[in-house]
Short mmCIF file of N, CA and C in Angstrom, two decimals:
data_model
loop_
_atom_site.label_atom_id
_atom_site.label_comp_id
_atom_site.label_asym_id
_atom_site.label_seq_id
_atom_site.Cartn_x
_atom_site.Cartn_y
_atom_site.Cartn_z
N UNK B 783 0.57 -8.35 1.30
CA UNK B 783 1.33 -6.90 0.69
C UNK B 783 0.98 -5.86 1.62
N UNK B 784 -0.19 -5.68 2.34
CA UNK B 784 -0.31 -4.73 3.37
C UNK B 784 0.67 -4.60 4.53
N UNK B 785 1.41 -5.90 4.77
CA UNK B 785 2.14 -5.83 5.77
C UNK B 785 3.53 -5.56 5.28
N UNK B 786 3.75 -5.43 3.93
CA UNK B 786 4.95 -5.02 3.61
C UNK B 786 5.04 -3.50 3.21
N UNK B 787 4.12 -2.90 2.72
CA UNK B 787 3.86 -1.80 2.31
C UNK B 787 3.22 -0.66 3.24
N UNK B 788 3.97 0.32 3.80
CA UNK B 788 3.44 1.07 4.72
C UNK B 788 2.19 1.86 4.29
N UNK B 789 1.50 2.53 5.10
CA UNK B 789 -0.03 3.29 4.89
C UNK B 789 0.36 4.55 4.01
N UNK B 790 1.97 4.74 3.75
CA UNK B 790 2.05 6.10 3.07
C UNK B 790 1.71 5.75 1.57
N UNK B 791 1.64 4.54 1.35
CA UNK B 791 1.16 4.28 -0.23
C UNK B 791 -0.46 3.73 -0.10
N UNK B 792 -1.09 4.54 -0.92
CA UNK B 792 -2.54 4.33 -0.62
C UNK B 792 -3.48 3.68 -1.83
N UNK B 793 -2.92 3.07 -2.82
CA UNK B 793 -3.47 2.40 -3.81
C UNK B 793 -3.28 0.98 -4.17
N UNK B 794 -4.01 0.28 -4.83
CA UNK B 794 -3.54 -1.01 -5.24
C UNK B 794 -3.86 -2.07 -4.06
N UNK B 795 -4.17 -1.91 -2.97
CA UNK B 795 -3.99 -2.88 -1.95
C UNK B 795 -5.31 -2.74 -1.09
N UNK B 796 -5.81 -3.96 -0.71
CA UNK B 796 -7.07 -4.06 -0.17
C UNK B 796 -7.31 -3.06 1.15
N UNK B 797 -8.31 -2.37 1.08
CA UNK B 797 -8.56 -1.62 2.02
C UNK B 797 -8.06 -0.22 2.29
N UNK B 798 -7.23 0.18 1.13
CA UNK B 798 -6.74 1.21 1.02
C UNK B 798 -7.32 1.92 -0.33
N UNK B 799 -7.45 3.22 -0.22
CA UNK B 799 -7.90 3.96 -1.45
C UNK B 799 -7.19 5.38 -1.69
N UNK B 800 -7.26 5.79 -3.00
CA UNK B 800 -6.56 6.87 -3.44
C UNK B 800 -6.89 8.25 -2.56
N UNK B 801 -8.13 8.11 -2.26
CA UNK B 801 -8.72 9.37 -1.60
C UNK B 801 -8.20 9.68 -0.27
N UNK B 802 -7.74 8.61 0.18
CA UNK B 802 -7.17 8.73 1.51
C UNK B 802 -5.77 9.54 1.63
N UNK B 803 -5.21 9.42 0.61
CA UNK B 803 -3.58 10.13 0.51
C UNK B 803 -4.16 11.77 0.26
N UNK B 804 -5.08 11.84 -0.82
CA UNK B 804 -5.73 13.18 -1.15
C UNK B 804 -5.97 13.84 0.10
N UNK B 805 -6.89 13.11 1.03
CA UNK B 805 -7.31 13.86 2.22
C UNK B 805 -6.10 14.20 3.11
N UNK B 806 -5.05 13.47 3.34
CA UNK B 806 -3.99 13.67 3.99
C UNK B 806 -3.33 14.92 3.59
N UNK B 807 -2.92 14.94 2.12
CA UNK B 807 -2.09 16.03 1.84
C UNK B 807 -3.09 17.30 1.84
N UNK B 808 -4.13 17.28 1.68
CA UNK B 808 -5.19 18.56 2.00
C UNK B 808 -5.12 18.95 3.51
N UNK B 809 -5.11 17.76 4.42
CA UNK B 809 -5.00 18.38 5.83
C UNK B 809 -3.51 18.90 6.26
N UNK B 810 -2.41 18.49 5.51
CA UNK B 810 -1.19 18.99 5.71
C UNK B 810 -0.99 20.51 5.04
N UNK B 811 -1.64 20.71 4.00
CA UNK B 811 -1.65 21.97 3.44
C UNK B 811 -2.48 23.02 4.44
N UNK B 812 -3.67 22.53 4.67
CA UNK B 812 -4.44 23.40 5.70
C UNK B 812 -3.85 23.57 6.80
N UNK B 813 -3.02 22.73 7.45
CA UNK B 813 -2.08 22.91 8.74
C UNK B 813 -1.08 24.03 8.55
N UNK B 814 -0.48 23.84 7.50
CA UNK B 814 0.51 24.58 7.07
C UNK B 814 0.24 25.98 6.99
N UNK B 815 -1.12 26.35 6.25
CA UNK B 815 -1.49 27.63 6.24
C UNK B 815 -2.24 28.20 7.25
N UNK B 816 -2.84 27.49 8.19
CA UNK B 816 -3.41 27.88 9.65
C UNK B 816 -2.26 28.33 10.56
N UNK B 817 -1.15 27.33 10.59
CA UNK B 817 -0.13 27.56 11.52
C UNK B 817 0.93 28.63 11.09
N UNK B 818 1.08 29.04 9.78
CA UNK B 818 1.89 30.00 9.16
C UNK B 818 3.17 29.31 8.93
N UNK B 819 3.45 27.95 9.14
CA UNK B 819 4.60 27.23 8.76
C UNK B 819 4.87 27.03 7.34
N UNK B 820 5.98 27.40 6.67
CA UNK B 820 6.11 26.83 5.19
C UNK B 820 6.35 25.66 5.32
N UNK B 821 5.82 25.00 4.10
CA UNK B 821 5.93 23.52 3.88
C UNK B 821 6.27 23.32 2.30
N UNK B 822 7.18 22.27 2.36
CA UNK B 822 7.75 22.14 0.83
C UNK B 822 6.94 20.71 0.36
N UNK B 823 6.47 20.90 -0.52
CA UNK B 823 5.69 19.61 -1.29
C UNK B 823 6.08 19.60 -2.65
N UNK B 824 6.96 18.46 -2.81
CA UNK B 824 7.30 18.17 -4.32
C UNK B 824 6.76 16.99 -5.00
N UNK B 825 6.03 17.22 -6.01
CA UNK B 825 5.66 16.10 -6.69
C UNK B 825 6.61 15.27 -7.69
N UNK B 826 6.83 14.14 -7.48
CA UNK B 826 7.83 13.47 -8.25
C UNK B 826 7.04 12.74 -9.65
N UNK B 827 7.88 12.86 -10.70
CA UNK B 827 7.30 12.46 -11.85
C UNK B 827 8.16 11.59 -12.37
N UNK B 828 7.94 10.24 -12.42
CA UNK B 828 8.83 9.16 -13.23
C UNK B 828 8.54 8.98 -14.69
N UNK B 829 9.45 8.82 -15.34
CA UNK B 829 9.22 8.80 -16.90
C UNK B 829 8.95 7.30 -17.25
N UNK B 830 8.22 6.94 -18.08
CA UNK B 830 7.87 5.49 -18.50
C UNK B 830 7.97 4.61 -17.26
N UNK B 831 7.21 4.76 -16.15
CA UNK B 831 7.12 3.92 -15.07
C UNK B 831 7.45 2.39 -15.16
N UNK B 832 6.28 1.98 -16.00
CA UNK B 832 6.49 0.44 -16.11
C UNK B 832 7.38 -0.18 -17.14
N UNK B 833 8.00 0.70 -18.08
CA UNK B 833 9.00 0.39 -19.18
C UNK B 833 10.58 0.31 -18.42
N UNK B 834 10.81 0.96 -17.22
CA UNK B 834 11.85 1.31 -17.05
C UNK B 834 12.35 0.60 -15.54
N UNK B 835 11.56 -0.07 -14.88
CA UNK B 835 12.31 -0.75 -13.73
C UNK B 835 13.06 -1.74 -13.83
N UNK B 836 13.98 -1.57 -13.25
CA UNK B 836 15.10 -2.62 -13.39
C UNK B 836 15.01 -3.86 -12.46
N UNK B 837 14.95 -4.88 -13.00
CA UNK B 837 14.58 -6.25 -12.53
C UNK B 837 15.40 -6.68 -11.49
N UNK B 838 16.82 -6.26 -11.63
CA UNK B 838 17.63 -6.52 -10.39
C UNK B 838 17.28 -5.85 -9.13
N UNK B 839 16.50 -4.60 -9.41
CA UNK B 839 16.20 -3.79 -8.12
C UNK B 839 14.99 -4.65 -7.61
N UNK B 840 14.07 -5.01 -8.39
CA UNK B 840 12.77 -5.66 -8.08
C UNK B 840 13.33 -7.04 -7.33
N UNK B 841 14.19 -7.89 -7.73
CA UNK B 841 14.67 -8.87 -7.09
C UNK B 841 15.36 -8.48 -5.73
N UNK B 842 15.98 -7.38 -5.76
CA UNK B 842 16.45 -6.92 -4.28
C UNK B 842 15.27 -6.62 -3.43
N UNK B 843 14.52 -5.96 -3.67
CA UNK B 843 13.22 -5.63 -2.83
C UNK B 843 12.55 -7.04 -2.38
N UNK B 844 12.44 -7.95 -3.47
CA UNK B 844 11.72 -9.08 -3.08
C UNK B 844 12.85 -9.81 -1.96
N UNK B 845 13.93 -9.73 -1.94
CA UNK B 845 14.80 -10.29 -0.99
C UNK B 845 15.23 -11.68 -1.42
N UNK B 846 14.83 -12.34 -2.39
CA UNK B 846 14.92 -13.69 -2.67
C UNK B 846 15.00 -14.06 -4.20
N UNK B 847 15.99 -13.35 -4.88
CA UNK B 847 15.98 -13.57 -6.37
C UNK B 847 16.25 -15.33 -6.60
N UNK B 848 15.89 -15.78 -7.87
CA UNK B 848 15.93 -16.99 -8.21
C UNK B 848 16.87 -17.06 -9.56
N UNK B 849 17.28 -18.11 -9.81
CA UNK B 849 17.93 -18.39 -11.07
C UNK B 849 17.17 -19.13 -12.20
N UNK B 850 15.88 -19.30 -11.62
CA UNK B 850 14.98 -20.42 -12.40
C UNK B 850 14.22 -19.31 -13.71
N UNK B 851 14.11 -18.16 -13.50
CA UNK B 851 13.49 -17.41 -14.27
C UNK B 851 14.19 -16.18 -14.94
N UNK B 852 14.52 -16.25 -16.29
CA UNK B 852 15.18 -15.01 -16.93
C UNK B 852 14.41 -14.06 -17.07
N UNK B 853 14.53 -12.92 -16.26
CA UNK B 853 13.57 -11.73 -16.53
C UNK B 853 14.31 -10.58 -17.25
N UNK B 854 13.87 -9.95 -18.20
CA UNK B 854 14.62 -8.66 -18.76
C UNK B 854 13.74 -7.66 -17.98
N UNK B 855 14.22 -6.50 -18.50
CA UNK B 855 13.87 -5.17 -18.07
C UNK B 855 12.31 -4.92 -18.27
N UNK B 856 11.66 -4.48 -17.42
CA UNK B 856 10.34 -3.60 -17.54
C UNK B 856 9.14 -4.43 -17.18
N UNK B 857 8.36 -3.75 -16.63
CA UNK B 857 7.01 -4.39 -16.22
C UNK B 857 5.99 -4.09 -17.31
N UNK B 858 4.98 -4.71 -17.43
CA UNK B 858 4.14 -4.53 -18.55
C UNK B 858 2.75 -3.91 -18.07
N UNK B 859 2.46 -2.82 -18.55
CA UNK B 859 1.31 -2.19 -18.07
C UNK B 859 0.30 -2.92 -18.72
N UNK B 860 -0.74 -3.05 -17.83
CA UNK B 860 -1.99 -3.96 -18.14
C UNK B 860 -1.90 -5.32 -17.42
N UNK B 861 -0.71 -5.62 -17.14
CA UNK B 861 -0.42 -7.07 -16.50
C UNK B 861 -1.11 -6.94 -15.12
N UNK B 862 -1.81 -7.80 -14.55
CA UNK B 862 -2.53 -7.81 -13.36
C UNK B 862 -1.58 -7.76 -11.91
N UNK B 863 -0.37 -8.10 -12.19
CA UNK B 863 0.61 -8.18 -11.01
C UNK B 863 1.46 -6.98 -11.18
N UNK B 864 1.42 -6.12 -12.33
CA UNK B 864 2.38 -5.03 -12.47
C UNK B 864 2.05 -4.02 -11.30
N UNK B 865 0.91 -3.68 -11.18
CA UNK B 865 0.87 -2.57 -10.12
C UNK B 865 1.35 -3.01 -8.60
N UNK B 866 1.11 -4.31 -8.21
CA UNK B 866 1.69 -4.79 -7.03
C UNK B 866 3.31 -4.68 -6.95
N UNK B 867 3.94 -5.31 -8.19
CA UNK B 867 5.42 -5.13 -8.28
C UNK B 867 5.75 -4.04 -8.37
N UNK B 868 5.04 -3.03 -8.77
CA UNK B 868 5.49 -1.70 -8.73
C UNK B 868 5.55 -1.22 -7.44
N UNK B 869 4.46 -1.45 -6.60
CA UNK B 869 4.32 -0.90 -5.24
C UNK B 869 5.62 -1.36 -4.50
N UNK B 870 6.37 -2.55 -4.71
CA UNK B 870 7.24 -2.91 -4.13
C UNK B 870 8.51 -1.97 -4.55
N UNK B 871 8.67 -1.65 -5.79
CA UNK B 871 9.64 -0.93 -6.21
C UNK B 871 9.64 0.58 -5.65
N UNK B 872 8.18 0.84 -5.67
CA UNK B 872 8.22 2.35 -4.97
C UNK B 872 8.31 2.37 -3.57
N UNK B 873 8.18 1.15 -2.69
CA UNK B 873 8.64 1.21 -1.33
C UNK B 873 10.11 1.36 -1.33
N UNK B 874 11.01 1.04 -2.15
CA UNK B 874 12.47 1.49 -2.21
C UNK B 874 12.45 2.74 -1.88
N UNK B 875 11.90 3.77 -2.53
CA UNK B 875 11.91 5.13 -2.39
C UNK B 875 11.46 5.47 -0.87
N UNK B 876 10.24 4.88 -0.61
CA UNK B 876 9.71 5.11 0.83
C UNK B 876 10.91 4.92 1.87
N UNK B 877 11.45 3.64 1.71
CA UNK B 877 12.50 3.46 2.54
C UNK B 877 13.62 4.39 2.42
N UNK B 878 14.08 4.89 1.58
CA UNK B 878 15.22 5.78 1.39
C UNK B 878 14.74 7.17 2.12
N UNK B 879 13.34 7.54 2.00
CA UNK B 879 13.00 8.77 2.58
C UNK B 879 13.00 8.65 4.05
N UNK B 880 12.61 7.47 4.53
CA UNK B 880 12.43 6.98 5.96
C UNK B 880 13.83 7.18 6.45
N UNK B 881 14.89 6.55 5.79
CA UNK B 881 16.30 6.45 6.41
C UNK B 881 16.82 8.04 6.09
N UNK B 882 16.57 8.82 5.26
CA UNK B 882 17.07 10.19 5.28
C UNK B 882 16.54 10.84 6.37
N UNK B 883 15.16 10.55 6.94
CA UNK B 883 14.50 11.42 8.23
C UNK B 883 15.14 10.76 9.49
N UNK B 884 15.53 9.60 9.49
CA UNK B 884 15.98 8.92 10.62
C UNK B 884 17.42 9.40 10.69
N UNK B 885 18.05 9.63 9.51
CA UNK B 885 19.77 9.98 9.94
C UNK B 885 19.75 11.69 9.86
N UNK B 886 18.46 12.33 9.98
CA UNK B 886 18.22 13.81 10.06
C UNK B 886 18.97 14.34 8.84
N UNK B 887 19.10 13.64 7.70
CA UNK B 887 19.34 14.65 6.28
C UNK B 887 18.20 15.21 5.73
N UNK B 888 16.92 14.71 6.05
CA UNK B 888 15.78 15.45 5.47
C UNK B 888 14.67 15.67 6.81
N UNK B 889 14.36 16.86 6.96
CA UNK B 889 13.35 17.18 8.01
C UNK B 889 12.10 17.17 7.44
N UNK B 890 11.19 16.26 8.21
CA UNK B 890 9.67 16.20 7.56
C UNK B 890 9.07 17.25 8.01
N UNK B 891 7.84 17.56 7.50
CA UNK B 891 6.87 18.63 7.91
C UNK B 891 6.14 18.01 9.20
N UNK B 892 6.19 18.70 10.22
CA UNK B 892 5.36 18.44 11.34
C UNK B 892 4.02 18.85 11.35
N UNK B 893 3.05 17.93 11.34
CA UNK B 893 1.58 18.46 11.56
C UNK B 893 1.30 18.12 13.08
N UNK B 894 1.14 19.37 13.64
CA UNK B 894 1.02 19.42 15.07
C UNK B 894 2.48 19.06 15.55
N UNK B 895 2.48 18.30 16.84
CA UNK B 895 3.92 18.06 17.57
C UNK B 895 4.03 16.52 17.43
N UNK B 896 3.29 15.87 16.82
CA UNK B 896 3.48 14.51 16.98
C UNK B 896 3.55 13.53 15.60
N UNK B 897 3.11 14.31 14.25
CA UNK B 897 2.76 13.62 13.27
C UNK B 897 3.77 14.08 12.10
N UNK B 898 4.95 13.65 11.76
CA UNK B 898 5.83 13.91 10.93
C UNK B 898 5.31 13.28 9.35
N UNK B 899 5.37 14.29 8.59
CA UNK B 899 5.10 13.76 7.05
C UNK B 899 6.42 14.12 6.25
N UNK B 900 6.62 12.80 5.31
CA UNK B 900 7.83 12.89 4.71
C UNK B 900 7.46 12.57 3.18
N UNK B 901 6.60 11.60 3.12
CA UNK B 901 6.30 11.01 1.73
C UNK B 901 4.79 10.36 1.68
N UNK B 902 4.22 10.70 0.90
CA UNK B 902 2.76 9.88 0.33
C UNK B 902 3.01 9.41 -1.09
N UNK B 903 2.66 8.29 -1.12
CA UNK B 903 2.58 7.70 -2.58
C UNK B 903 1.52 7.24 -2.90
N UNK B 904 0.95 7.39 -4.27
CA UNK B 904 -0.13 6.89 -4.88
C UNK B 904 0.20 6.12 -6.23
N UNK B 905 0.57 4.82 -6.10
CA UNK B 905 1.40 3.97 -7.03
C UNK B 905 2.54 4.70 -7.55
N UNK B 906 2.52 5.32 -8.96
CA UNK B 906 3.61 5.90 -9.27
C UNK B 906 3.63 7.47 -9.02
N UNK B 907 2.68 8.02 -8.45
CA UNK B 907 2.73 9.23 -8.14
C UNK B 907 3.44 9.54 -6.54
N UNK B 908 3.97 10.18 -6.41
CA UNK B 908 4.77 10.52 -5.17
C UNK B 908 4.80 11.90 -4.66
N UNK B 909 4.35 12.04 -3.50
CA UNK B 909 4.68 13.57 -3.09
C UNK B 909 5.74 13.46 -1.73
N UNK B 910 6.75 14.34 -2.07
CA UNK B 910 7.74 14.37 -0.71
C UNK B 910 7.49 15.66 0.03
N UNK B 911 7.23 15.64 1.27
CA UNK B 911 6.70 16.53 2.08
C UNK B 911 7.86 16.64 3.28
N UNK B 912 8.12 18.28 3.33
CA UNK B 912 9.08 18.55 4.32
C UNK B 912 9.06 19.88 4.73
N UNK B 913 10.04 20.48 5.61
CA UNK B 913 10.08 21.77 6.04
C UNK B 913 10.77 22.49 4.74
N UNK B 914 10.48 23.52 4.37
CA UNK B 914 10.82 24.30 3.26
C UNK B 914 12.18 24.97 3.38
N UNK B 915 13.21 24.10 3.14
CA UNK B 915 14.63 24.61 3.42
C UNK B 915 15.33 24.26 2.06
N UNK B 916 16.31 24.84 1.89
CA UNK B 916 17.18 24.59 0.81
C UNK B 916 18.09 23.41 0.97
N UNK B 917 18.35 23.01 2.19
CA UNK B 917 18.89 21.63 2.74
C UNK B 917 17.96 20.71 2.49
N UNK B 918 16.74 20.56 2.63
CA UNK B 918 15.71 19.50 2.23
C UNK B 918 15.54 19.35 0.77
N UNK B 919 15.71 20.65 -0.13
CA UNK B 919 15.97 20.18 -1.48
C UNK B 919 16.89 19.57 -1.93
N UNK B 920 18.20 19.72 -1.35
CA UNK B 920 19.43 19.12 -1.74
C UNK B 920 19.13 17.62 -1.34
N UNK B 921 18.66 17.55 -0.10
CA UNK B 921 18.40 15.97 0.42
C UNK B 921 17.59 15.39 -0.49
N UNK B 922 16.54 15.89 -0.91
CA UNK B 922 15.53 15.14 -1.86
C UNK B 922 16.21 15.27 -3.10
N UNK B 923 16.89 15.90 -3.51
CA UNK B 923 17.51 15.64 -4.91
C UNK B 923 18.66 14.29 -4.69
N UNK B 924 19.15 14.50 -3.60
CA UNK B 924 20.27 13.13 -3.56
C UNK B 924 19.36 11.84 -3.41
N UNK B 925 18.33 11.85 -2.60
CA UNK B 925 17.53 10.79 -2.36
C UNK B 925 17.09 10.16 -3.56
N UNK B 926 16.14 11.29 -4.53
CA UNK B 926 15.60 10.75 -5.73
C UNK B 926 16.63 10.56 -6.89
N UNK B 927 17.84 11.02 -6.75
CA UNK B 927 19.04 10.62 -7.69
C UNK B 927 19.39 8.95 -7.54
N UNK B 928 19.77 8.85 -5.93
CA UNK B 928 20.11 7.49 -5.58
C UNK B 928 18.91 6.47 -6.00
N UNK B 929 17.82 6.91 -5.85
CA UNK B 929 16.79 5.95 -5.92
C UNK B 929 16.49 5.69 -7.72
N UNK B 930 16.79 6.76 -8.46
CA UNK B 930 17.01 6.60 -9.92
C UNK B 930 17.99 5.56 -10.30
N UNK B 931 19.12 5.65 -9.80
CA UNK B 931 20.24 4.66 -10.10
C UNK B 931 20.09 3.50 -9.91
N UNK B 932 19.43 3.10 -8.64
CA UNK B 932 19.33 1.89 -8.12
C UNK B 932 17.97 1.23 -8.98
N UNK B 933 16.91 2.03 -9.20
CA UNK B 933 15.94 1.15 -9.61
C UNK B 933 15.57 1.27 -11.07
N UNK B 934 16.36 2.15 -11.81
CA UNK B 934 16.09 2.17 -13.22
C UNK B 934 14.99 3.30 -13.67
N UNK B 935 14.33 3.73 -12.55
CA UNK B 935 13.15 4.86 -12.75
C UNK B 935 13.84 6.01 -13.14
N UNK B 936 13.44 6.66 -14.18
CA UNK B 936 14.08 8.10 -14.33
C UNK B 936 13.22 9.24 -13.76
N UNK B 937 13.62 9.87 -12.82
CA UNK B 937 12.81 10.97 -12.40
C UNK B 937 13.05 11.97 -13.58
N UNK B 938 11.89 12.69 -13.69
CA UNK B 938 11.81 13.82 -14.31
C UNK B 938 12.18 15.10 -13.72
N UNK B 939 13.35 15.64 -13.44
CA UNK B 939 13.82 16.75 -12.73
C UNK B 939 13.30 17.93 -13.31
#
């Protein structure tokens, strides 16, 4: 799983801890304050995370769906595999954000001159980070809405 999920996701994987993401976002805020650059940080809240994941989307994220198991909608909270399966689903949003940055639709917040920050994820908690512009807000809304439609996860706008 560590090879599949980027370091922007900081929980449920061996060698990663929630505190790492918290430290990073505190550093981003500190850098923004010291440099005088405005920074957009939007915390995304998904409704009923484990109850609304679309299994078709999870199959897509796996890349190899099977016909052998008839799966219905939802992960079950408390199931030991649920957090890992959810990380695969959440990586869909991470991928969309990386693509939005790549095609210049979303401008990440630059920490220094070399470290762009666009997303941090802690399981079902997500922080979108970028330049504080209206274009970025509209791009975020489009990315989140697209992810909502594809994954079944409802974003609490």
